[in-house]
mmCIF file of C-alpha atoms in Angstrom:
data_model
loop_
_atom_site.group_PDB
_atom_site.id
_atom_site.type_symbol
_atom_site.label_atom_id
_atom_site.label_comp_id
_atom_site.label_asym_id
_atom_site.label_seq_id
_atom_site.Cartn_x
_atom_site.Cartn_y
_atom_site.Cartn_z
ATOM 1 C CA THR A 1 23.483 -6.739 1.900
ATOM 2 C CA GLY A 2 19.954 -5.451 2.413
ATOM 3 C CA LYS A 3 18.239 -3.388 -0.226
ATOM 4 C CA LYS A 4 17.288 0.124 0.838
ATOM 5 C CA CYS A 5 13.983 1.874 0.312
ATOM 6 C CA ARG A 6 15.097 5.490 0.429
ATOM 7 C CA LEU A 7 12.663 7.872 2.106
ATOM 8 C CA GLU A 8 14.354 11.269 1.696
ATOM 9 C CA GLU A 9 11.967 12.473 -1.001
ATOM 10 C CA ALA A 10 8.875 11.251 0.819
ATOM 11 C CA LYS A 11 9.998 12.829 4.097
ATOM 12 C CA ALA A 12 10.757 16.132 2.354
ATOM 13 C CA ALA A 13 7.310 16.133 0.738
ATOM 14 C CA ILE A 14 5.574 15.336 4.039
ATOM 15 C CA GLY A 15 7.481 18.235 5.616
ATOM 16 C CA THR A 16 5.701 20.609 3.227
ATOM 17 C CA PHE A 17 2.228 19.356 4.190
ATOM 18 C CA SER A 18 0.138 21.414 6.601
ATOM 19 C CA THR A 19 0.597 20.828 10.327
ATOM 20 C CA ASN A 20 -2.927 19.451 10.490
ATOM 21 C CA ILE A 21 -2.107 16.798 7.897
ATOM 22 C CA GLN A 22 1.229 15.922 9.514
ATOM 23 C CA ASN A 23 -0.278 15.500 12.974
ATOM 24 C CA ARG A 24 -3.527 13.732 12.216
ATOM 25 C CA LEU A 25 -4.265 9.986 12.297
ATOM 26 C CA PHE A 26 -4.333 8.085 9.012
ATOM 27 C CA HIS A 27 -5.025 4.466 8.117
ATOM 28 C CA LEU A 28 -3.333 2.976 5.038
ATOM 29 C CA THR A 29 -4.669 -0.362 3.773
ATOM 30 C CA LEU A 30 -2.495 -2.391 1.393
ATOM 31 C CA LEU A 31 -2.631 -5.904 -0.038
ATOM 32 C CA PHE A 32 0.375 -8.247 0.121
ATOM 33 C CA GLY A 33 0.917 -11.845 -0.915
ATOM 34 C CA SER A 34 1.460 -14.307 1.944
ATOM 35 C CA PRO A 35 5.252 -14.646 1.511
ATOM 36 C CA PHE A 36 5.670 -10.873 1.725
ATOM 37 C CA ALA A 37 3.289 -10.547 4.657
ATOM 38 C CA GLY A 38 5.373 -13.210 6.390
ATOM 39 C CA SER A 39 8.499 -11.116 5.867
ATOM 40 C CA ILE A 40 6.808 -8.086 7.451
ATOM 41 C CA ILE A 41 5.857 -10.161 10.497
ATOM 42 C CA GLY A 42 9.192 -11.944 10.923
ATOM 43 C CA ILE A 43 9.987 -14.959 13.065
ATOM 44 C CA LYS A 44 7.605 -14.961 16.043
ATOM 45 C CA GLY A 45 6.633 -11.379 15.187
ATOM 46 C CA SER A 46 10.162 -9.999 15.597
ATOM 47 C CA THR A 47 10.164 -7.806 12.489
ATOM 48 C CA ILE A 48 6.735 -6.249 12.953
ATOM 49 C CA VAL A 49 7.521 -5.435 16.597
ATOM 50 C CA ARG A 50 10.809 -3.791 15.594
ATOM 51 C CA ILE A 51 9.194 -1.714 12.833
ATOM 52 C CA GLN A 52 6.434 -0.532 15.151
ATOM 53 C CA ASN A 53 8.905 0.363 17.893
ATOM 54 C CA GLU A 54 11.186 2.251 15.496
ATOM 55 C CA THR A 55 8.451 4.254 13.766
ATOM 56 C CA GLY A 56 5.533 4.606 16.188
ATOM 57 C CA ALA A 57 3.115 3.250 13.561
ATOM 58 C CA LYS A 58 0.760 0.357 14.280
ATOM 59 C CA ILE A 59 0.613 -2.537 11.818
ATOM 60 C CA LYS A 60 -2.101 -5.185 11.641
ATOM 61 C CA LEU A 61 -2.393 -8.100 9.240
ATOM 62 C CA SER A 62 -5.089 -10.558 8.341
ATOM 63 C CA GLN A 63 -4.412 -14.177 9.221
ATOM 64 C CA LEU A 64 -2.502 -16.545 6.960
ATOM 65 C CA ASN A 65 -5.546 -17.813 5.069
ATOM 66 C CA GLU A 66 -7.711 -14.699 5.389
ATOM 67 C CA PHE A 67 -7.568 -12.941 2.036
ATOM 68 C CA TYR A 68 -9.122 -9.812 0.633
ATOM 69 C CA PRO A 69 -12.326 -10.950 -1.114
ATOM 70 C CA GLY A 70 -11.757 -12.119 -4.656
ATOM 71 C CA THR A 71 -7.946 -12.243 -4.267
ATOM 72 C CA ASN A 72 -5.170 -14.302 -2.665
ATOM 73 C CA TYR A 73 -3.738 -11.199 -0.954
ATOM 74 C CA ARG A 74 -3.552 -10.605 2.782
ATOM 75 C CA ILE A 75 -4.660 -7.261 4.213
ATOM 76 C CA VAL A 76 -2.065 -5.069 5.932
ATOM 77 C CA VAL A 77 -3.203 -1.899 7.727
ATOM 78 C CA PHE A 78 -0.710 0.779 8.783
ATOM 79 C CA SER A 79 -2.018 3.318 11.325
ATOM 80 C CA GLY A 80 -0.462 6.497 12.694
ATOM 81 C CA GLN A 81 0.707 9.907 11.567
ATOM 82 C CA ILE A 82 1.644 10.147 7.917
ATOM 83 C CA MET A 83 5.407 10.205 8.601
ATOM 84 C CA GLU A 84 5.124 7.158 10.867
ATOM 85 C CA ILE A 85 3.145 5.246 8.259
ATOM 86 C CA VAL A 86 5.545 6.008 5.416
ATOM 87 C CA GLN A 87 8.575 5.088 7.544
ATOM 88 C CA ALA A 88 6.934 1.814 8.608
ATOM 89 C CA LEU A 89 5.970 0.987 5.032
ATOM 90 C CA GLY A 90 9.499 1.781 3.881
ATOM 91 C CA LEU A 91 11.011 -0.586 6.457
ATOM 92 C CA SER A 92 8.450 -3.246 5.535
ATOM 93 C CA VAL A 93 9.272 -2.975 1.837
ATOM 94 C CA GLU A 94 13.003 -3.109 2.637
ATOM 95 C CA LYS A 95 12.505 -6.372 4.513
ATOM 96 C CA VAL A 96 10.494 -7.844 1.660
ATOM 97 C CA MET A 97 13.127 -6.808 -0.896
ATOM 98 C CA GLU A 98 15.862 -8.295 1.289
ATOM 99 C CA GLU A 99 14.143 -11.668 1.606
ATOM 100 C CA HIS A 100 12.656 -11.880 -1.895
ATOM 101 C CA CYS A 101 15.300 -10.231 -4.057
ATOM 102 C CA HIS A 102 14.923 -13.030 -6.627
ATOM 103 C CA SER A 103 11.507 -11.598 -7.505
ATOM 104 C CA PHE A 104 12.934 -8.392 -8.966
ATOM 105 C CA ILE A 105 12.640 -7.646 -12.653
ATOM 106 C CA ILE A 106 16.251 -7.605 -13.746
ATOM 107 C CA GLY A 107 17.408 -4.060 -14.458
ATOM 108 C CA LYS A 108 14.154 -2.354 -13.471
ATOM 109 C CA LYS A 109 13.989 -2.806 -9.686
ATOM 110 C CA ASN A 110 10.354 -1.743 -9.628
ATOM 111 C CA ILE A 111 7.780 -2.769 -7.038
ATOM 112 C CA HIS A 112 3.997 -2.941 -7.222
ATOM 113 C CA LEU A 113 1.824 -1.767 -4.316
ATOM 114 C CA LYS A 114 -1.933 -2.245 -4.056
ATOM 115 C CA MET A 115 -3.727 0.390 -1.949
ATOM 116 C CA ILE A 116 -7.385 0.024 -0.921
ATOM 117 C CA VAL A 117 -9.517 3.179 -0.858
ATOM 118 C CA PRO A 118 -13.274 3.758 -0.624
ATOM 119 C CA SER A 119 -14.776 4.288 -4.058
ATOM 120 C CA ALA A 120 -16.097 7.675 -2.931
ATOM 121 C CA ALA A 121 -12.512 8.887 -2.424
ATOM 122 C CA VAL A 122 -11.390 8.286 -6.004
ATOM 123 C CA GLY A 123 -12.684 11.639 -7.195
ATOM 124 C CA ALA A 124 -10.543 13.477 -4.625
ATOM 125 C CA LEU A 125 -7.493 11.464 -5.667
ATOM 126 C CA ILE A 126 -7.968 11.932 -9.406
ATOM 127 C CA GLY A 127 -9.044 15.581 -9.338
ATOM 128 C CA ARG A 128 -10.903 17.539 -11.995
ATOM 129 C CA GLU A 129 -10.200 15.955 -15.383
ATOM 130 C CA GLY A 130 -7.509 13.842 -13.749
ATOM 131 C CA GLU A 131 -5.252 16.794 -12.991
ATOM 132 C CA THR A 132 -4.419 15.788 -9.398
ATOM 133 C CA MET A 133 -3.339 12.277 -10.315
ATOM 134 C CA LYS A 134 -1.509 13.456 -13.428
ATOM 135 C CA LYS A 135 0.592 15.793 -11.261
ATOM 136 C CA ILE A 136 1.374 13.035 -8.753
ATOM 137 C CA VAL A 137 2.463 10.721 -11.573
ATOM 138 C CA LYS A 138 4.559 13.449 -13.175
ATOM 139 C CA ASP A 139 6.278 14.273 -9.872
ATOM 140 C CA THR A 140 6.934 10.667 -8.833
ATOM 141 C CA LYS A 141 7.483 8.903 -12.187
ATOM 142 C CA CYS A 142 5.298 6.028 -10.957
ATOM 143 C CA LYS A 143 2.601 4.315 -12.982
ATOM 144 C CA VAL A 144 -0.829 4.379 -11.344
ATOM 145 C CA ARG A 145 -3.875 2.266 -12.227
ATOM 146 C CA ILE A 146 -7.233 2.623 -10.468
ATOM 147 C CA SER A 147 -9.627 -0.287 -10.692
ATOM 148 C CA PRO A 148 -12.996 0.540 -12.288
ATOM 149 C CA LYS A 149 -16.323 0.666 -10.509
ATOM 150 C CA SER A 150 -17.386 -2.371 -12.494
ATOM 151 C CA SER A 151 -14.831 -4.497 -10.630
ATOM 152 C CA MET A 152 -15.990 -3.469 -7.140
ATOM 153 C CA ILE A 153 -17.154 -6.068 -4.656
ATOM 154 C CA PRO A 154 -20.730 -4.913 -3.933
ATOM 155 C CA PHE A 155 -20.703 -4.955 -0.135
ATOM 156 C CA LEU A 156 -17.292 -3.275 0.090
ATOM 157 C CA ASN A 157 -17.569 -0.411 -2.436
ATOM 158 C CA GLU A 158 -13.799 -0.135 -2.612
ATOM 159 C CA ARG A 159 -11.276 0.424 -5.375
ATOM 160 C CA ILE A 160 -7.691 -0.807 -5.680
ATOM 161 C CA ILE A 161 -4.989 1.687 -6.619
ATOM 162 C CA HIS A 162 -2.053 -0.091 -8.281
ATOM 163 C CA ILE A 163 1.236 1.828 -7.909
ATOM 164 C CA THR A 164 4.331 0.702 -9.818
ATOM 165 C CA GLY A 165 7.780 2.272 -9.690
ATOM 166 C CA LYS A 166 11.061 2.434 -7.833
ATOM 167 C CA PRO A 167 10.567 1.829 -4.085
ATOM 168 C CA SER A 168 11.489 5.392 -3.083
ATOM 169 C CA LYS A 169 9.087 6.822 -5.666
ATOM 170 C CA CYS A 170 6.277 4.541 -4.497
ATOM 171 C CA MET A 171 6.757 5.901 -0.953
ATOM 172 C CA LEU A 172 6.471 9.414 -2.368
ATOM 173 C CA THR A 173 3.289 8.471 -4.240
ATOM 174 C CA ILE A 174 1.758 6.980 -1.077
ATOM 175 C CA SER A 175 2.591 10.226 0.778
ATOM 176 C CA PHE A 176 0.798 12.348 -1.821
ATOM 177 C CA LEU A 177 -2.217 10.025 -1.910
ATOM 178 C CA LEU A 178 -2.595 10.126 1.873
ATOM 179 C CA GLU A 179 -2.392 13.911 1.747
ATOM 180 C CA LYS A 180 -5.270 13.994 -0.749
ATOM 181 C CA LEU A 181 -7.323 11.661 1.444
ATOM 182 C CA ASN A 182 -7.165 14.329 4.160
ATOM 183 C CA LYS A 183 -9.876 16.219 2.244
ATOM 184 C CA SER A 184 -12.385 14.049 4.083
ATOM 185 C CA GLU A 185 -12.244 12.754 7.654
ATOM 186 C CA GLU A 186 -13.969 9.593 6.438
ATOM 187 C CA PHE A 187 -11.325 8.970 3.774
ATOM 188 C CA ALA A 188 -8.298 9.668 5.994
ATOM 189 C CA VAL A 189 -9.252 7.190 8.716
ATOM 190 C CA TYR A 190 -10.988 4.721 6.417
ATOM 191 C CA LYS A 191 -10.519 1.059 7.261
ATOM 192 C CA SER A 192 -11.698 -1.600 4.867
ATOM 193 C CA PRO A 193 -14.699 -3.462 6.331
ATOM 194 C CA ALA A 194 -12.859 -6.612 5.303
ATOM 195 C CA ALA A 195 -9.948 -5.590 7.532
ATOM 196 C CA GLY A 196 -12.300 -4.726 10.396
ATOM 197 C CA PHE A 197 -13.816 -8.193 10.175
ATOM 198 C CA PHE A 198 -10.405 -9.855 10.441
ATOM 199 C CA PHE A 199 -9.109 -7.747 13.325
ATOM 200 C CA MET A 200 -12.195 -7.861 15.543
ATOM 201 C CA ASN A 201 -11.536 -8.842 19.152
ATOM 202 C CA ARG A 202 -8.055 -10.250 18.629
ATOM 203 C CA MET A 203 -4.482 -9.381 17.764
ATOM 204 C CA ALA A 204 -3.682 -10.306 14.185
ATOM 205 C CA TYR A 205 -0.050 -11.196 14.810
ATOM 206 C CA ALA A 206 -0.001 -12.651 18.318
ATOM 207 C CA ASP A 207 1.739 -15.904 17.410
ATOM 208 C CA GLY A 208 3.770 -15.032 14.321
ATOM 209 C CA TYR A 209 3.416 -16.980 11.097
ATOM 210 C CA MET A 210 5.147 -19.395 8.834
ATOM 211 C CA PRO A 211 4.961 -17.704 5.431
ATOM 212 C CA ASN A 212 3.103 -19.560 2.713
ATOM 213 C CA LEU A 213 5.632 -19.733 -0.103
ATOM 214 C CA VAL A 214 3.102 -19.775 -2.919
ATOM 215 C CA GLY A 215 2.942 -16.784 -5.229
ATOM 216 C CA SER A 216 4.253 -13.277 -4.635
ATOM 217 C CA THR A 217 2.559 -9.964 -5.262
ATOM 218 C CA LEU A 218 4.880 -7.060 -4.523
ATOM 219 C CA TYR A 219 6.518 -7.173 -7.925
ATOM 220 C CA PRO A 220 4.750 -6.063 -11.102
ATOM 221 C CA ASP A 221 5.676 -8.915 -13.449
ATOM 222 C CA ASN A 222 3.051 -11.367 -12.181
ATOM 223 C CA ALA A 223 0.361 -12.580 -14.564
ATOM 224 C CA ASN A 224 -2.333 -11.984 -11.942
ATOM 225 C CA VAL A 225 -1.809 -8.215 -12.045
ATOM 226 C CA ALA A 226 -1.246 -7.984 -15.797
ATOM 227 C CA ALA A 227 -4.845 -6.934 -16.445
ATOM 228 C CA ALA A 228 -4.293 -3.636 -14.654
ATOM 229 C CA TYR A 229 -1.469 -2.759 -17.011
ATOM 230 C CA ALA A 230 -3.044 -4.050 -20.210
ATOM 231 C CA ASN A 231 -5.939 -1.703 -19.304
ATOM 232 C CA PRO A 232 -8.706 -3.755 -20.952
ATOM 233 C CA TYR A 233 -11.352 -3.404 -18.283
ATOM 234 C CA GLY A 234 -11.797 0.319 -17.838
ATOM 235 C CA TYR A 235 -8.914 0.972 -15.459
ATOM 236 C CA TYR A 236 -8.061 4.623 -14.988
ATOM 237 C CA ALA A 237 -4.496 4.723 -16.280
ATOM 238 C CA TYR A 238 -1.897 7.361 -15.406
ATOM 239 C CA ASP A 239 1.645 7.120 -16.758
ATOM 240 C CA PRO A 240 4.613 9.457 -16.324
ATOM 241 C CA THR A 241 5.513 11.424 -19.433
#
């Protein structure tokens, strides 16, 4: 049986957002390991086509060996209205959970999402003295880590937001973060320059892919994301109380 990523809370929250926010275009950039990206695409692109048709969102991925600089993660960009994006992400996460259920932490069932935002947007997401992010964390019960400026890749000027929690709560967190990005037109429709480089002049999923079954990055028990949770390098850390 497939594992469900429940969206009721996220949909209810989005329903309270202003009409302008609900109707506008957003881009959401996430990082996924190759096996998980392969699950989102499906055999000969079958899954990604179905998700796009069901939700109205557009999904683009970097190629099999095209990784976000400094990582072994592929870039996945969801585009559309906020409800479309969250529904498409929810279906994508469901497919990953279905095909990689062995990766779960027994008893916790948490996932780990990595969201790319421009460094200039972090202030709007955190709020004065961290109040905005503290409220999001309190309301969603997710852990959030924001990579420090010192870890930025110079030509990108981007930060990675690490979100850990139950799948439904991560969808709620993503909804709130997108809402906050609406404060600036630049932030709301931001696309990573790395993603723009990969998607230029071609479709990213024209032929489908064979997933590379090395490593997995949706789940938070991997050694390669441990640094964000040990908090030794100046990560902004927000935990539910």
